[in-house]
Amino acid sequence: MDIYAEEGTKVIVTEDSIKNGYDHVEEHARKFLKVGETYTIESTDVSGWNTDVYLREFPDEVFNSVSFEDID
């Protein structure tokens, strides 16, 4: 996904994207996200080797950008 996505941008979780990242990243994503579902970006926090993603659907959770794909 575009790590500089603006608030309101829609992203999707795919069968491939949910497998990205370290094991704990995938485990966290699978706990909350569903493959094939779209989610709405609230904000992103780009830092070094990692980008945190905040979603409107889960305001108290932080996800890794590698778990998402842009919607064409």
mmCIF file of N, CA, C and O in Angstrom:
data_model
loop_
_atom_site.group_PDB
_atom_site.id
_atom_site.type_symbol
_atom_site.label_atom_id
_atom_site.label_comp_id
_atom_site.label_asym_id
_atom_site.label_seq_id
_atom_site.Cartn_x
_atom_site.Cartn_y
_atom_site.Cartn_z
ATOM 1 N N MET A 1 0.838 -1.191 0.000
ATOM 2 C CA MET A 1 0.000 0.000 0.000
ATOM 3 C C MET A 1 0.873 1.241 0.000
ATOM 4 O O MET A 1 2.034 1.186 0.384
ATOM 5 N N ASP A 2 0.281 2.339 -0.389
ATOM 6 C CA ASP A 2 0.968 3.626 -0.346
ATOM 7 C C ASP A 2 1.113 4.037 1.115
ATOM 8 O O ASP A 2 0.119 4.299 1.794
ATOM 9 N N ILE A 3 2.333 4.075 1.618
ATOM 10 C CA ILE A 3 2.548 4.386 3.032
ATOM 11 C C ILE A 3 2.187 5.833 3.375
ATOM 12 O O ILE A 3 2.058 6.168 4.543
ATOM 13 N N TYR A 4 2.002 6.656 2.361
ATOM 14 C CA TYR A 4 1.591 8.043 2.584
ATOM 15 C C TYR A 4 0.108 8.241 2.271
ATOM 16 O O TYR A 4 -0.323 9.361 1.992
ATOM 17 N N ALA A 5 -0.664 7.172 2.346
ATOM 18 C CA ALA A 5 -2.100 7.249 2.050
ATOM 19 C C ALA A 5 -2.771 8.271 2.963
ATOM 20 O O ALA A 5 -2.455 8.376 4.145
ATOM 21 N N GLU A 6 -3.682 9.010 2.398
ATOM 22 C CA GLU A 6 -4.387 10.039 3.147
ATOM 23 C C GLU A 6 -5.601 9.456 3.869
ATOM 24 O O GLU A 6 -6.114 8.396 3.497
ATOM 25 N N GLU A 7 -6.045 10.179 4.875
ATOM 26 C CA GLU A 7 -7.237 9.780 5.618
ATOM 27 C C GLU A 7 -8.392 9.543 4.651
ATOM 28 O O GLU A 7 -8.620 10.333 3.726
ATOM 29 N N GLY A 8 -9.098 8.443 4.840
ATOM 30 C CA GLY A 8 -10.233 8.110 3.987
ATOM 31 C C GLY A 8 -9.890 7.169 2.851
ATOM 32 O O GLY A 8 -10.797 6.641 2.204
ATOM 33 N N THR A 9 -8.606 6.943 2.599
ATOM 34 C CA THR A 9 -8.191 6.025 1.546
ATOM 35 C C THR A 9 -8.627 4.611 1.904
ATOM 36 O O THR A 9 -8.511 4.185 3.051
ATOM 37 N N LYS A 10 -9.131 3.883 0.912
ATOM 38 C CA LYS A 10 -9.546 2.497 1.106
ATOM 39 C C LYS A 10 -8.404 1.567 0.719
ATOM 40 O O LYS A 10 -7.728 1.786 -0.289
ATOM 41 N N VAL A 11 -8.194 0.536 1.536
ATOM 42 C CA VAL A 11 -7.210 -0.499 1.261
ATOM 43 C C VAL A 11 -7.884 -1.851 1.434
ATOM 44 O O VAL A 11 -8.944 -1.962 2.043
ATOM 45 N N ILE A 12 -7.259 -2.888 0.889
ATOM 46 C CA ILE A 12 -7.810 -4.235 0.959
ATOM 47 C C ILE A 12 -6.764 -5.186 1.526
ATOM 48 O O ILE A 12 -5.562 -4.960 1.369
ATOM 49 N N VAL A 13 -7.244 -6.224 2.170
ATOM 50 C CA VAL A 13 -6.377 -7.297 2.657
ATOM 51 C C VAL A 13 -6.535 -8.458 1.686
ATOM 52 O O VAL A 13 -7.657 -8.906 1.420
ATOM 53 N N THR A 14 -5.426 -8.932 1.136
ATOM 54 C CA THR A 14 -5.473 -10.054 0.200
ATOM 55 C C THR A 14 -4.845 -11.292 0.844
ATOM 56 O O THR A 14 -4.187 -11.202 1.885
ATOM 57 N N GLU A 15 -5.039 -12.419 0.200
ATOM 58 C CA GLU A 15 -4.446 -13.671 0.686
ATOM 59 C C GLU A 15 -2.930 -13.552 0.744
ATOM 60 O O GLU A 15 -2.300 -14.109 1.654
ATOM 61 N N ASP A 16 -2.347 -12.821 -0.174
ATOM 62 C CA ASP A 16 -0.888 -12.630 -0.172
ATOM 63 C C ASP A 16 -0.463 -11.581 0.851
ATOM 64 O O ASP A 16 0.494 -11.787 1.586
ATOM 65 N N SER A 17 -1.175 -10.460 0.918
ATOM 66 C CA SER A 17 -0.727 -9.371 1.788
ATOM 67 C C SER A 17 -0.800 -9.734 3.269
ATOM 68 O O SER A 17 0.037 -9.292 4.056
ATOM 69 N N ILE A 18 -1.757 -10.548 3.651
ATOM 70 C CA ILE A 18 -1.892 -10.876 5.076
ATOM 71 C C ILE A 18 -0.731 -11.745 5.558
ATOM 72 O O ILE A 18 -0.458 -11.831 6.753
ATOM 73 N N LYS A 19 -0.013 -12.367 4.634
ATOM 74 C CA LYS A 19 1.137 -13.220 4.980
ATOM 75 C C LYS A 19 2.435 -12.422 5.102
ATOM 76 O O LYS A 19 3.457 -12.976 5.506
ATOM 77 N N ASN A 20 2.402 -11.158 4.751
ATOM 78 C CA ASN A 20 3.625 -10.348 4.745
ATOM 79 C C ASN A 20 4.088 -10.012 6.161
ATOM 80 O O ASN A 20 3.303 -9.968 7.093
ATOM 81 N N GLY A 21 5.374 -9.739 6.275
ATOM 82 C CA GLY A 21 5.935 -9.313 7.553
ATOM 83 C C GLY A 21 6.355 -10.472 8.433
ATOM 84 O O GLY A 21 6.280 -11.637 8.054
ATOM 85 N N TYR A 22 6.804 -10.122 9.620
ATOM 86 C CA TYR A 22 7.199 -11.128 10.603
ATOM 87 C C TYR A 22 5.971 -11.897 11.077
ATOM 88 O O TYR A 22 4.835 -11.458 10.882
ATOM 89 N N ASP A 23 6.204 -13.031 11.730
ATOM 90 C CA ASP A 23 5.105 -13.869 12.209
ATOM 91 C C ASP A 23 4.121 -13.092 13.077
ATOM 92 O O ASP A 23 2.906 -13.240 12.931
ATOM 93 N N HIS A 24 4.632 -12.249 13.990
ATOM 94 C CA HIS A 24 3.731 -11.516 14.878
ATOM 95 C C HIS A 24 2.874 -10.503 14.119
ATOM 96 O O HIS A 24 1.748 -10.207 14.529
ATOM 97 N N VAL A 25 3.385 -9.994 12.997
ATOM 98 C CA VAL A 25 2.613 -9.064 12.168
ATOM 99 C C VAL A 25 1.444 -9.806 11.527
ATOM 100 O O VAL A 25 0.301 -9.333 11.544
ATOM 101 N N GLU A 26 1.722 -10.996 10.990
ATOM 102 C CA GLU A 26 0.664 -11.799 10.381
ATOM 103 C C GLU A 26 -0.358 -12.236 11.431
ATOM 104 O O GLU A 26 -1.567 -12.175 11.199
ATOM 105 N N GLU A 27 0.109 -12.670 12.580
ATOM 106 C CA GLU A 27 -0.805 -13.115 13.635
ATOM 107 C C GLU A 27 -1.743 -11.985 14.062
ATOM 108 O O GLU A 27 -2.949 -12.204 14.244
ATOM 109 N N HIS A 28 -1.194 -10.789 14.231
ATOM 110 C CA HIS A 28 -2.016 -9.645 14.622
ATOM 111 C C HIS A 28 -3.033 -9.318 13.527
ATOM 112 O O HIS A 28 -4.215 -9.070 13.822
ATOM 113 N N ALA A 29 -2.594 -9.325 12.290
ATOM 114 C CA ALA A 29 -3.502 -9.031 11.175
ATOM 115 C C ALA A 29 -4.630 -10.057 11.118
ATOM 116 O O ALA A 29 -5.803 -9.701 10.978
ATOM 117 N N ARG A 30 -4.295 -11.327 11.241
ATOM 118 C CA ARG A 30 -5.325 -12.383 11.166
ATOM 119 C C ARG A 30 -6.305 -12.312 12.340
ATOM 120 O O ARG A 30 -7.459 -12.735 12.211
ATOM 121 N N LYS A 31 -5.880 -11.787 13.449
ATOM 122 C CA LYS A 31 -6.754 -11.666 14.619
ATOM 123 C C LYS A 31 -7.902 -10.683 14.356
ATOM 124 O O LYS A 31 -9.013 -10.867 14.847
ATOM 125 N N PHE A 32 -7.637 -9.646 13.558
ATOM 126 C CA PHE A 32 -8.623 -8.584 13.358
ATOM 127 C C PHE A 32 -9.144 -8.464 11.919
ATOM 128 O O PHE A 32 -10.295 -8.073 11.721
ATOM 129 N N LEU A 33 -8.311 -8.738 10.941
ATOM 130 C CA LEU A 33 -8.643 -8.456 9.548
ATOM 131 C C LEU A 33 -9.126 -9.701 8.811
ATOM 132 O O LEU A 33 -8.735 -10.813 9.151
ATOM 133 N N LYS A 34 -9.941 -9.479 7.783
ATOM 134 C CA LYS A 34 -10.440 -10.576 6.959
ATOM 135 C C LYS A 34 -9.967 -10.400 5.528
ATOM 136 O O LYS A 34 -10.058 -9.303 4.966
ATOM 137 N N VAL A 35 -9.488 -11.481 4.944
ATOM 138 C CA VAL A 35 -9.062 -11.468 3.544
ATOM 139 C C VAL A 35 -10.260 -11.103 2.669
ATOM 140 O O VAL A 35 -11.359 -11.617 2.850
ATOM 141 N N GLY A 36 -10.033 -10.189 1.737
ATOM 142 C CA GLY A 36 -11.076 -9.746 0.815
ATOM 143 C C GLY A 36 -11.856 -8.540 1.303
ATOM 144 O O GLY A 36 -12.606 -7.941 0.542
ATOM 145 N N GLU A 37 -11.671 -8.150 2.554
ATOM 146 C CA GLU A 37 -12.374 -6.989 3.106
ATOM 147 C C GLU A 37 -11.601 -5.699 2.819
ATOM 148 O O GLU A 37 -10.379 -5.704 2.748
ATOM 149 N N THR A 38 -12.351 -4.622 2.676
ATOM 150 C CA THR A 38 -11.730 -3.309 2.523
ATOM 151 C C THR A 38 -11.811 -2.568 3.847
ATOM 152 O O THR A 38 -12.759 -2.751 4.617
ATOM 153 N N TYR A 39 -10.815 -1.719 4.075
ATOM 154 C CA TYR A 39 -10.719 -0.951 5.305
ATOM 155 C C TYR A 39 -10.377 0.485 4.961
ATOM 156 O O TYR A 39 -9.861 0.775 3.882
ATOM 157 N N THR A 40 -10.651 1.389 5.894
ATOM 158 C CA THR A 40 -10.465 2.817 5.668
ATOM 159 C C THR A 40 -9.318 3.331 6.523
ATOM 160 O O THR A 40 -9.318 3.160 7.748
ATOM 161 N N ILE A 41 -8.361 3.989 5.866
ATOM 162 C CA ILE A 41 -7.213 4.557 6.560
ATOM 163 C C ILE A 41 -7.647 5.760 7.394
ATOM 164 O O ILE A 41 -8.307 6.672 6.882
ATOM 165 N N GLU A 42 -7.287 5.746 8.641
ATOM 166 C CA GLU A 42 -7.460 6.919 9.503
ATOM 167 C C GLU A 42 -6.185 7.758 9.429
ATOM 168 O O GLU A 42 -6.232 8.959 9.267
ATOM 169 N N SER A 43 -5.026 7.068 9.549
ATOM 170 C CA SER A 43 -3.733 7.743 9.412
ATOM 171 C C SER A 43 -2.631 6.703 9.290
ATOM 172 O O SER A 43 -2.851 5.515 9.534
ATOM 173 N N THR A 44 -1.449 7.171 8.885
ATOM 174 C CA THR A 44 -0.258 6.328 8.856
ATOM 175 C C THR A 44 0.867 7.057 9.572
ATOM 176 O O THR A 44 0.880 8.285 9.631
ATOM 177 N N ASP A 45 1.785 6.274 10.109
ATOM 178 C CA ASP A 45 2.954 6.826 10.788
ATOM 179 C C ASP A 45 4.181 6.152 10.184
ATOM 180 O O ASP A 45 4.486 5.009 10.508
ATOM 181 N N VAL A 46 4.839 6.864 9.280
ATOM 182 C CA VAL A 46 5.999 6.339 8.569
ATOM 183 C C VAL A 46 7.248 6.599 9.395
ATOM 184 O O VAL A 46 7.538 7.741 9.756
ATOM 185 N N SER A 47 7.995 5.519 9.690
ATOM 186 C CA SER A 47 9.233 5.682 10.462
ATOM 187 C C SER A 47 10.214 4.571 10.102
ATOM 188 O O SER A 47 9.901 3.398 10.250
ATOM 189 N N GLY A 48 11.370 4.966 9.620
ATOM 190 C CA GLY A 48 12.425 4.003 9.315
ATOM 191 C C GLY A 48 11.969 2.849 8.442
ATOM 192 O O GLY A 48 11.538 3.042 7.327
ATOM 193 N N TRP A 49 12.039 1.645 9.006
ATOM 194 C CA TRP A 49 11.720 0.433 8.258
ATOM 195 C C TRP A 49 10.282 -0.017 8.459
ATOM 196 O O TRP A 49 9.899 -1.105 8.027
ATOM 197 N N ASN A 50 9.485 0.763 9.125
ATOM 198 C CA ASN A 50 8.140 0.328 9.483
ATOM 199 C C ASN A 50 7.149 1.471 9.276
ATOM 200 O O ASN A 50 7.455 2.619 9.537
ATOM 201 N N THR A 51 5.953 1.114 8.824
ATOM 202 C CA THR A 51 4.876 2.085 8.739
ATOM 203 C C THR A 51 3.670 1.550 9.491
ATOM 204 O O THR A 51 3.154 0.483 9.161
ATOM 205 N N ASP A 52 3.257 2.269 10.516
ATOM 206 C CA ASP A 52 2.075 1.901 11.274
ATOM 207 C C ASP A 52 0.848 2.446 10.571
ATOM 208 O O ASP A 52 0.850 3.572 10.073
ATOM 209 N N VAL A 53 -0.202 1.632 10.559
ATOM 210 C CA VAL A 53 -1.457 2.002 9.915
ATOM 211 C C VAL A 53 -2.566 1.980 10.960
ATOM 212 O O VAL A 53 -2.715 1.000 11.693
ATOM 213 N N TYR A 54 -3.320 3.060 11.000
ATOM 214 C CA TYR A 54 -4.466 3.177 11.890
ATOM 215 C C TYR A 54 -5.721 3.167 11.022
ATOM 216 O O TYR A 54 -5.816 3.927 10.065
ATOM 217 N N LEU A 55 -6.657 2.289 11.367
ATOM 218 C CA LEU A 55 -7.875 2.116 10.591
ATOM 219 C C LEU A 55 -9.084 2.663 11.345
ATOM 220 O O LEU A 55 -9.164 2.543 12.570
ATOM 221 N N ARG A 56 -10.046 3.201 10.612
ATOM 222 C CA ARG A 56 -11.290 3.669 11.241
ATOM 223 C C ARG A 56 -12.036 2.514 11.905
ATOM 224 O O ARG A 56 -12.667 2.688 12.943
ATOM 225 N N GLU A 57 -11.930 1.341 11.295
ATOM 226 C CA GLU A 57 -12.687 0.195 11.784
ATOM 227 C C GLU A 57 -12.148 -0.364 13.108
ATOM 228 O O GLU A 57 -12.872 -1.049 13.838
ATOM 229 N N PHE A 58 -10.873 -0.105 13.391
ATOM 230 C CA PHE A 58 -10.238 -0.602 14.617
ATOM 231 C C PHE A 58 -9.424 0.532 15.245
ATOM 232 O O PHE A 58 -8.188 0.520 15.203
ATOM 233 N N PRO A 59 -10.074 1.510 15.852
ATOM 234 C CA PRO A 59 -9.371 2.709 16.330
ATOM 235 C C PRO A 59 -8.327 2.453 17.416
ATOM 236 O O PRO A 59 -7.432 3.271 17.598
ATOM 237 N N ASP A 60 -8.420 1.334 18.115
ATOM 238 C CA ASP A 60 -7.477 1.057 19.203
ATOM 239 C C ASP A 60 -6.366 0.090 18.809
ATOM 240 O O ASP A 60 -5.604 -0.355 19.670
ATOM 241 N N GLU A 61 -6.274 -0.257 17.526
ATOM 242 C CA GLU A 61 -5.271 -1.207 17.051
ATOM 243 C C GLU A 61 -4.339 -0.543 16.047
ATOM 244 O O GLU A 61 -4.739 0.360 15.327
ATOM 245 N N VAL A 62 -3.110 -1.028 16.007
ATOM 246 C CA VAL A 62 -2.117 -0.544 15.043
ATOM 247 C C VAL A 62 -1.708 -1.724 14.176
ATOM 248 O O VAL A 62 -1.406 -2.798 14.688
ATOM 249 N N PHE A 63 -1.701 -1.507 12.864
ATOM 250 C CA PHE A 63 -1.330 -2.551 11.917
ATOM 251 C C PHE A 63 -0.099 -2.121 11.139
ATOM 252 O O PHE A 63 0.243 -0.947 11.086
ATOM 253 N N ASN A 64 0.550 -3.079 10.513
ATOM 254 C CA ASN A 64 1.701 -2.818 9.658
ATOM 255 C C ASN A 64 1.219 -2.644 8.227
ATOM 256 O O ASN A 64 0.335 -3.395 7.767
ATOM 257 N N SER A 65 1.799 -1.717 7.511
ATOM 258 C CA SER A 65 1.379 -1.436 6.136
ATOM 259 C C SER A 65 1.514 -2.636 5.213
ATOM 260 O O SER A 65 0.809 -2.723 4.211
ATOM 261 N N VAL A 66 2.394 -3.576 5.525
ATOM 262 C CA VAL A 66 2.608 -4.733 4.648
ATOM 263 C C VAL A 66 1.386 -5.634 4.580
ATOM 264 O O VAL A 66 1.285 -6.479 3.685
ATOM 265 N N SER A 67 0.438 -5.466 5.486
ATOM 266 C CA SER A 67 -0.757 -6.315 5.521
ATOM 267 C C SER A 67 -1.821 -5.875 4.529
ATOM 268 O O SER A 67 -2.856 -6.552 4.394
ATOM 269 N N PHE A 68 -1.599 -4.769 3.819
ATOM 270 C CA PHE A 68 -2.621 -4.194 2.949
ATOM 271 C C PHE A 68 -2.114 -3.995 1.523
ATOM 272 O O PHE A 68 -0.932 -3.870 1.282
ATOM 273 N N GLU A 69 -3.086 -3.920 0.610
ATOM 274 C CA GLU A 69 -2.829 -3.565 -0.790
ATOM 275 C C GLU A 69 -3.706 -2.361 -1.130
ATOM 276 O O GLU A 69 -4.800 -2.201 -0.567
ATOM 277 N N ASP A 70 -3.214 -1.539 -2.047
ATOM 278 C CA ASP A 70 -4.033 -0.436 -2.557
ATOM 279 C C ASP A 70 -5.167 -0.999 -3.387
ATOM 280 O O ASP A 70 -5.034 -2.045 -4.004
ATOM 281 N N ILE A 71 -6.286 -0.301 -3.394
ATOM 282 C CA ILE A 71 -7.391 -0.656 -4.263
ATOM 283 C C ILE A 71 -7.227 0.121 -5.555
ATOM 284 O O ILE A 71 -7.084 1.340 -5.524
ATOM 285 N N ASP A 72 -7.240 -0.586 -6.673
ATOM 286 C CA ASP A 72 -7.039 0.064 -7.976
ATOM 287 C C ASP A 72 -8.219 0.889 -8.400
ATOM 288 O O ASP A 72 -9.310 0.684 -8.152
#
